[in-house]
Amino acid sequence: MQVTRIDSIRCTLGEAPVWDDREGYLYLLDIAAQLVLRLDPVTGAVRRWECPAPPTVLALDEREGAILASKDAILQLDLETGQTRELARVPGQPANATLNDGRVDRQGRLVVGSCCTDFAAPSPVGGIYGFARGQCTRLADDIIFSNGTCFSPIGETLYFADGARHAIYAYDYDTATGRPGARRLLADTTALGGMPDGATVSADGRVWVAINPGGKVAAVNPDGSLDRVIALPPARPGSVAFGGPALERLFVTTLDPVGFGEAHDAAAGYLYVIDGLDARGLPEPRYQS
């Protein structure tokens, strides 16, 4: 196994990597800089799109664009022109909450978390929203810091993390209606030294999650047992995505700790890639309008 730093990208708040299996690009966000970035891993070339507000969710659109979320709005980004347009606003979101972390389910619907923005006095005002056919619906409540949205290989389980509780949950997920049912605790990351941040699922059903802080990526089996832990140079990985020609490489975005009032970390902010995992991802579903 080998961990390699990609020097052509350095973010303040690197999140939401998504692999484009059609074009062989990796998309990601620098939330603090209000940027969508696209990396060509073969040439190292990077393209950037400026956003009108800090984007916190990124997904690919079936029409070759991208879907973003920011605060309480779902947006579409035209990758040709760089223009964004609002598609919907989430209903009834409290003023002290913001959309954060999301993913398209296996049927093409966008599922997005919302989280509390009051870090001094966090409360479970967040939840889970579904976005399909131009409509945004609140699906679940009782979330403090939303993260880790991903789906099992056939889509019948929604994995979702609450960082404030160091919890990775598994929800039964109705693939016909796009609604989550009962949730159960899959894993607690306290012993790993950090909260669960962004996550993805490999083809064999394991959940791969960034542990922030803690400087790790953990792989959790579908039964909740810990499969392995991979140490990283920076302390704050943000999220993960499988990519590469055979979806055999795990890309990891990272965060600059200075933004959290911590000391400078020379290894932070870069994109990393892990090779030799003996694991493969699944093609990322695209939003179906």
Short mmCIF file of C-alpha atoms in Angstrom, two decimals:
data_model
loop_
_atom_site.label_atom_id
_atom_site.label_comp_id
_atom_site.label_asym_id
_atom_site.label_seq_id
_atom_site.Cartn_x
_atom_site.Cartn_y
_atom_site.Cartn_z
CA MET A 1 0.00 0.00 0.00
CA GLN A 2 1.24 3.50 -0.85
CA VAL A 3 -0.01 6.98 0.14
CA THR A 4 0.96 9.72 -2.34
CA ARG A 5 0.47 13.47 -2.11
CA ILE A 6 -0.86 15.28 -5.20
CA ASP A 7 0.79 18.69 -5.17
CA SER A 8 -1.28 20.32 -7.92
CA ILE A 9 -4.23 20.77 -5.53
CA ARG A 10 -4.10 22.40 -2.12
CA CYS A 11 -7.33 23.44 -0.41
CA THR A 12 -8.25 25.32 2.70
CA LEU A 13 -11.27 23.08 3.24
CA GLY A 14 -11.07 20.15 0.82
CA GLU A 15 -14.25 18.07 0.68
CA ALA A 16 -16.71 16.10 -1.46
CA PRO A 17 -14.49 14.27 -4.00
CA VAL A 18 -16.42 12.64 -6.86
CA TRP A 19 -14.89 10.52 -9.62
CA ASP A 20 -16.19 11.03 -13.16
CA ASP A 21 -15.93 7.53 -14.62
CA ARG A 22 -16.84 8.77 -18.11
CA GLU A 23 -14.04 11.32 -18.47
CA GLY A 24 -11.51 10.11 -15.90
CA TYR A 25 -11.54 13.30 -13.82
CA LEU A 26 -11.76 13.86 -10.09
CA TYR A 27 -14.03 16.68 -8.93
CA LEU A 28 -13.87 18.15 -5.42
CA LEU A 29 -14.69 21.25 -3.40
CA ASP A 30 -12.65 23.84 -1.59
CA ILE A 31 -15.50 25.09 0.57
CA ALA A 32 -13.64 28.00 2.13
CA ALA A 33 -12.44 29.31 -1.24
CA GLN A 34 -15.91 28.79 -2.80
CA LEU A 35 -14.47 26.63 -5.56
CA VAL A 36 -15.32 23.51 -7.52
CA LEU A 37 -12.10 21.92 -8.77
CA ARG A 38 -11.45 19.26 -11.38
CA LEU A 39 -8.23 17.26 -11.52
CA ASP A 40 -6.96 15.31 -14.49
CA PRO A 41 -4.82 12.69 -12.68
CA VAL A 42 -2.95 11.82 -15.88
CA THR A 43 -1.70 15.33 -16.71
CA GLY A 44 -2.07 17.00 -13.33
CA ALA A 45 -4.10 19.80 -14.90
CA VAL A 46 -6.62 21.51 -12.62
CA ARG A 47 -9.68 23.52 -13.64
CA ARG A 48 -11.57 25.75 -11.21
CA TRP A 49 -15.10 27.14 -11.08
CA GLU A 50 -16.04 29.94 -8.67
CA CYS A 51 -19.30 29.58 -6.75
CA PRO A 52 -21.57 32.39 -5.53
CA ALA A 53 -21.53 30.96 -1.98
CA PRO A 54 -19.54 28.26 -0.15
CA PRO A 55 -20.55 24.92 -1.71
CA THR A 56 -20.92 22.03 0.72
CA VAL A 57 -22.24 19.25 -1.54
CA LEU A 58 -21.09 18.14 -4.99
CA ALA A 59 -22.63 15.56 -7.30
CA LEU A 60 -22.51 14.95 -11.02
CA ASP A 61 -25.57 15.65 -13.16
CA GLU A 62 -26.71 13.25 -15.87
CA ARG A 63 -26.76 16.24 -18.24
CA GLU A 64 -22.98 16.63 -17.84
CA GLY A 65 -23.16 19.45 -15.31
CA ALA A 66 -22.86 19.34 -11.54
CA ILE A 67 -25.27 19.65 -8.64
CA LEU A 68 -24.23 21.71 -5.61
CA ALA A 69 -25.73 22.61 -2.26
CA SER A 70 -25.02 25.70 -0.20
CA LYS A 71 -26.67 26.79 3.07
CA ASP A 72 -30.33 26.03 2.21
CA ALA A 73 -30.27 25.88 -1.60
CA ILE A 74 -29.74 23.20 -4.26
CA LEU A 75 -27.92 24.58 -7.31
CA GLN A 76 -26.96 23.43 -10.77
CA LEU A 77 -23.52 24.32 -12.15
CA ASP A 78 -23.03 24.50 -15.91
CA LEU A 79 -19.48 23.24 -16.40
CA GLU A 80 -19.25 24.85 -19.82
CA THR A 81 -20.22 28.39 -18.85
CA GLY A 82 -19.51 28.34 -15.13
CA GLN A 83 -23.00 29.71 -14.42
CA THR A 84 -25.11 28.46 -11.54
CA ARG A 85 -28.87 28.49 -11.14
CA GLU A 86 -31.01 27.66 -8.15
CA LEU A 87 -33.11 24.51 -8.40
CA ALA A 88 -34.76 24.44 -4.98
CA ARG A 89 -34.59 25.54 -1.38
CA VAL A 90 -34.97 23.18 1.54
CA PRO A 91 -38.23 23.66 3.43
CA GLY A 92 -38.29 24.65 7.07
CA GLN A 93 -34.58 24.58 7.75
CA PRO A 94 -33.70 26.39 11.01
CA ALA A 95 -31.58 29.54 10.78
CA ASN A 96 -28.78 27.82 12.73
CA ALA A 97 -28.45 24.96 10.22
CA THR A 98 -26.79 24.47 6.85
CA LEU A 99 -26.70 21.76 4.21
CA ASN A 100 -23.56 19.68 4.49
CA ASP A 101 -22.49 16.48 2.71
CA GLY A 102 -24.65 14.56 0.29
CA ARG A 103 -24.67 11.92 -2.39
CA VAL A 104 -26.85 10.63 -5.21
CA ASP A 105 -28.59 7.33 -4.47
CA ARG A 106 -28.57 4.37 -6.87
CA GLN A 107 -31.83 5.60 -8.43
CA GLY A 108 -30.55 9.11 -9.23
CA ARG A 109 -32.03 11.08 -6.31
CA LEU A 110 -29.89 13.48 -4.29
CA VAL A 111 -29.76 12.85 -0.54
CA VAL A 112 -28.29 15.69 1.53
CA GLY A 113 -27.62 16.21 5.22
CA SER A 114 -28.03 19.40 7.19
CA CYS A 115 -26.14 20.28 10.34
CA CYS A 116 -26.04 22.75 13.20
CA THR A 117 -23.88 25.84 12.64
CA ASP A 118 -23.69 26.83 16.32
CA PHE A 119 -20.45 25.13 17.33
CA ALA A 120 -20.50 26.72 20.79
CA ALA A 121 -23.87 25.18 21.65
CA PRO A 122 -24.55 22.42 19.10
CA SER A 123 -28.04 20.95 18.96
CA PRO A 124 -29.79 18.33 16.81
CA VAL A 125 -31.50 20.80 14.47
CA GLY A 126 -30.12 19.08 11.37
CA GLY A 127 -31.59 16.26 9.38
CA ILE A 128 -31.64 14.49 6.04
CA TYR A 129 -33.27 15.86 2.87
CA GLY A 130 -34.14 14.22 -0.42
CA PHE A 131 -34.11 16.14 -3.71
CA ALA A 132 -35.82 14.73 -6.79
CA ARG A 133 -37.81 16.20 -9.69
CA GLY A 134 -37.26 19.72 -8.43
CA GLN A 135 -38.72 19.01 -4.99
CA CYS A 136 -36.83 18.95 -1.70
CA THR A 137 -38.29 16.92 1.19
CA ARG A 138 -37.13 16.51 4.79
CA LEU A 139 -36.66 12.80 5.38
CA ALA A 140 -35.19 12.48 8.88
CA ASP A 141 -34.43 14.53 11.98
CA ASP A 142 -32.11 14.44 15.00
CA ILE A 143 -28.76 15.24 13.39
CA ILE A 144 -26.14 17.57 14.90
CA PHE A 145 -23.18 17.52 12.43
CA SER A 146 -24.13 15.78 9.18
CA ASN A 147 -21.51 13.87 7.21
CA GLY A 148 -20.64 10.57 5.58
CA THR A 149 -23.60 10.18 3.21
CA CYS A 150 -23.22 7.02 1.09
CA PHE A 151 -25.14 3.97 -0.02
CA SER A 152 -24.64 0.21 0.03
CA PRO A 153 -23.84 -1.39 -3.34
CA ILE A 154 -27.46 -2.13 -4.25
CA GLY A 155 -28.80 0.89 -2.39
CA GLU A 156 -30.95 -0.69 0.31
CA THR A 157 -28.90 0.88 3.12
CA LEU A 158 -28.14 4.57 3.62
CA TYR A 159 -25.03 5.25 5.67
CA PHE A 160 -24.92 8.61 7.40
CA ALA A 161 -22.62 10.06 10.04
CA ASP A 162 -23.20 12.47 12.90
CA GLY A 163 -19.77 13.83 13.75
CA ALA A 164 -20.83 15.38 17.05
CA ARG A 165 -21.82 11.93 18.28
CA HIS A 166 -18.85 10.13 16.65
CA ALA A 167 -21.53 7.92 15.11
CA ILE A 168 -21.91 6.21 11.77
CA TYR A 169 -25.54 5.20 11.32
CA ALA A 170 -27.15 2.74 8.93
CA TYR A 171 -30.70 3.45 7.80
CA ASP A 172 -32.93 1.00 6.02
CA TYR A 173 -33.58 2.75 2.70
CA ASP A 174 -36.61 2.25 0.49
CA THR A 175 -35.20 2.36 -3.03
CA ALA A 176 -38.66 2.80 -4.53
CA THR A 177 -39.64 5.89 -2.53
CA GLY A 178 -36.24 7.28 -1.52
CA ARG A 179 -37.19 7.36 2.15
CA PRO A 180 -35.06 6.14 5.04
CA GLY A 181 -36.61 4.00 7.73
CA ALA A 182 -35.24 2.85 11.05
CA ARG A 183 -31.65 3.75 11.85
CA ARG A 184 -29.12 1.79 13.85
CA LEU A 185 -25.64 2.56 15.08
CA LEU A 186 -23.13 0.96 12.75
CA ALA A 187 -19.90 2.18 14.38
CA ASP A 188 -18.56 4.64 16.96
CA THR A 189 -15.30 6.36 15.94
CA THR A 190 -14.33 7.74 19.36
CA ALA A 191 -11.50 5.23 19.76
CA LEU A 192 -10.07 6.30 16.40
CA GLY A 193 -9.36 9.78 17.70
CA GLY A 194 -11.82 11.80 15.65
CA MET A 195 -15.26 12.21 14.18
CA PRO A 196 -16.48 10.48 11.01
CA ASP A 197 -16.33 12.89 8.09
CA GLY A 198 -16.89 12.11 4.38
CA ALA A 199 -17.37 8.49 3.35
CA THR A 200 -17.88 6.14 0.42
CA VAL A 201 -18.66 2.46 -0.11
CA SER A 202 -16.54 -0.10 -1.94
CA ALA A 203 -17.95 -2.76 -4.23
CA ASP A 204 -17.76 -5.35 -1.44
CA GLY A 205 -19.92 -3.20 0.84
CA ARG A 206 -17.32 -1.76 3.20
CA VAL A 207 -17.72 1.86 4.34
CA TRP A 208 -14.52 3.91 3.92
CA VAL A 209 -14.59 7.01 6.10
CA ALA A 210 -12.25 9.92 6.83
CA ILE A 211 -11.53 10.34 10.55
CA ASN A 212 -11.19 14.05 11.31
CA PRO A 213 -9.10 14.85 13.25
CA GLY A 214 -7.14 11.70 13.81
CA GLY A 215 -5.33 11.56 10.48
CA LYS A 216 -6.89 8.28 9.37
CA VAL A 217 -9.13 6.56 6.89
CA ALA A 218 -11.05 3.66 8.38
CA ALA A 219 -12.80 0.82 6.57
CA VAL A 220 -15.88 -0.51 8.38
CA ASN A 221 -17.53 -3.80 7.46
CA PRO A 222 -21.31 -3.95 6.88
CA ASP A 223 -21.69 -5.62 10.28
CA GLY A 224 -19.99 -2.66 11.97
CA SER A 225 -16.67 -4.33 12.70
CA LEU A 226 -13.48 -2.45 11.89
CA ASP A 227 -11.70 -3.87 8.86
CA ARG A 228 -8.59 -1.65 8.78
CA VAL A 229 -7.19 1.78 9.58
CA ILE A 230 -4.84 3.72 7.29
CA ALA A 231 -2.70 6.54 8.69
CA LEU A 232 -2.33 9.75 6.69
CA PRO A 233 0.24 12.58 6.90
CA PRO A 234 -2.26 15.37 7.80
CA ALA A 235 -4.48 15.23 10.88
CA ARG A 236 -7.68 16.39 9.18
CA PRO A 237 -8.84 14.33 6.20
CA GLY A 238 -12.16 15.59 4.87
CA SER A 239 -13.60 12.95 2.57
CA VAL A 240 -12.81 10.01 0.30
CA ALA A 241 -13.69 8.72 -3.17
CA PHE A 242 -12.64 5.73 -5.23
CA GLY A 243 -11.31 6.60 -8.67
CA GLY A 244 -8.84 5.57 -11.33
CA PRO A 245 -9.34 3.42 -14.44
CA ALA A 246 -10.65 0.46 -12.43
CA LEU A 247 -11.90 2.49 -9.43
CA GLU A 248 -8.99 0.98 -7.51
CA ARG A 249 -7.49 4.19 -6.09
CA LEU A 250 -8.81 5.97 -3.01
CA PHE A 251 -8.57 9.77 -3.19
CA VAL A 252 -8.59 11.70 0.10
CA THR A 253 -9.26 15.42 0.49
CA THR A 254 -7.82 17.24 3.51
CA LEU A 255 -8.39 20.40 5.56
CA ASP A 256 -6.02 23.12 6.72
CA PRO A 257 -6.11 23.11 10.56
CA VAL A 258 -5.43 26.85 10.66
CA GLY A 259 -9.11 27.28 9.82
CA PHE A 260 -9.92 25.53 13.09
CA GLY A 261 -7.61 27.76 15.14
CA GLU A 262 -4.88 25.14 15.19
CA ALA A 263 -1.20 25.22 14.27
CA HIS A 264 -0.07 25.18 10.65
CA ASP A 265 0.45 21.70 9.19
CA ALA A 266 2.76 21.50 6.18
CA ALA A 267 1.02 18.31 5.02
CA ALA A 268 -2.49 19.74 5.21
CA GLY A 269 -4.81 20.86 2.44
CA TYR A 270 -3.35 18.64 -0.26
CA LEU A 271 -5.14 15.87 -2.10
CA TYR A 272 -3.81 12.39 -1.34
CA VAL A 273 -4.29 9.07 -3.12
CA ILE A 274 -3.96 5.60 -1.63
CA ASP A 275 -2.93 2.75 -3.93
CA GLY A 276 -2.65 -0.98 -3.29
CA LEU A 277 -5.74 -1.34 -1.10
CA ASP A 278 -7.06 -4.49 -2.79
CA ALA A 279 -10.44 -2.75 -2.91
CA ARG A 280 -12.50 -1.21 -5.68
CA GLY A 281 -15.23 1.39 -5.73
CA LEU A 282 -18.46 1.65 -7.66
CA PRO A 283 -19.34 4.14 -10.41
CA GLU A 284 -20.80 7.24 -8.81
CA PRO A 285 -24.50 7.65 -9.68
CA ARG A 286 -25.52 10.88 -11.40
CA TYR A 287 -28.45 13.03 -10.51
CA GLN A 288 -31.45 12.29 -12.72
CA SER A 289 -33.60 15.40 -13.15
#
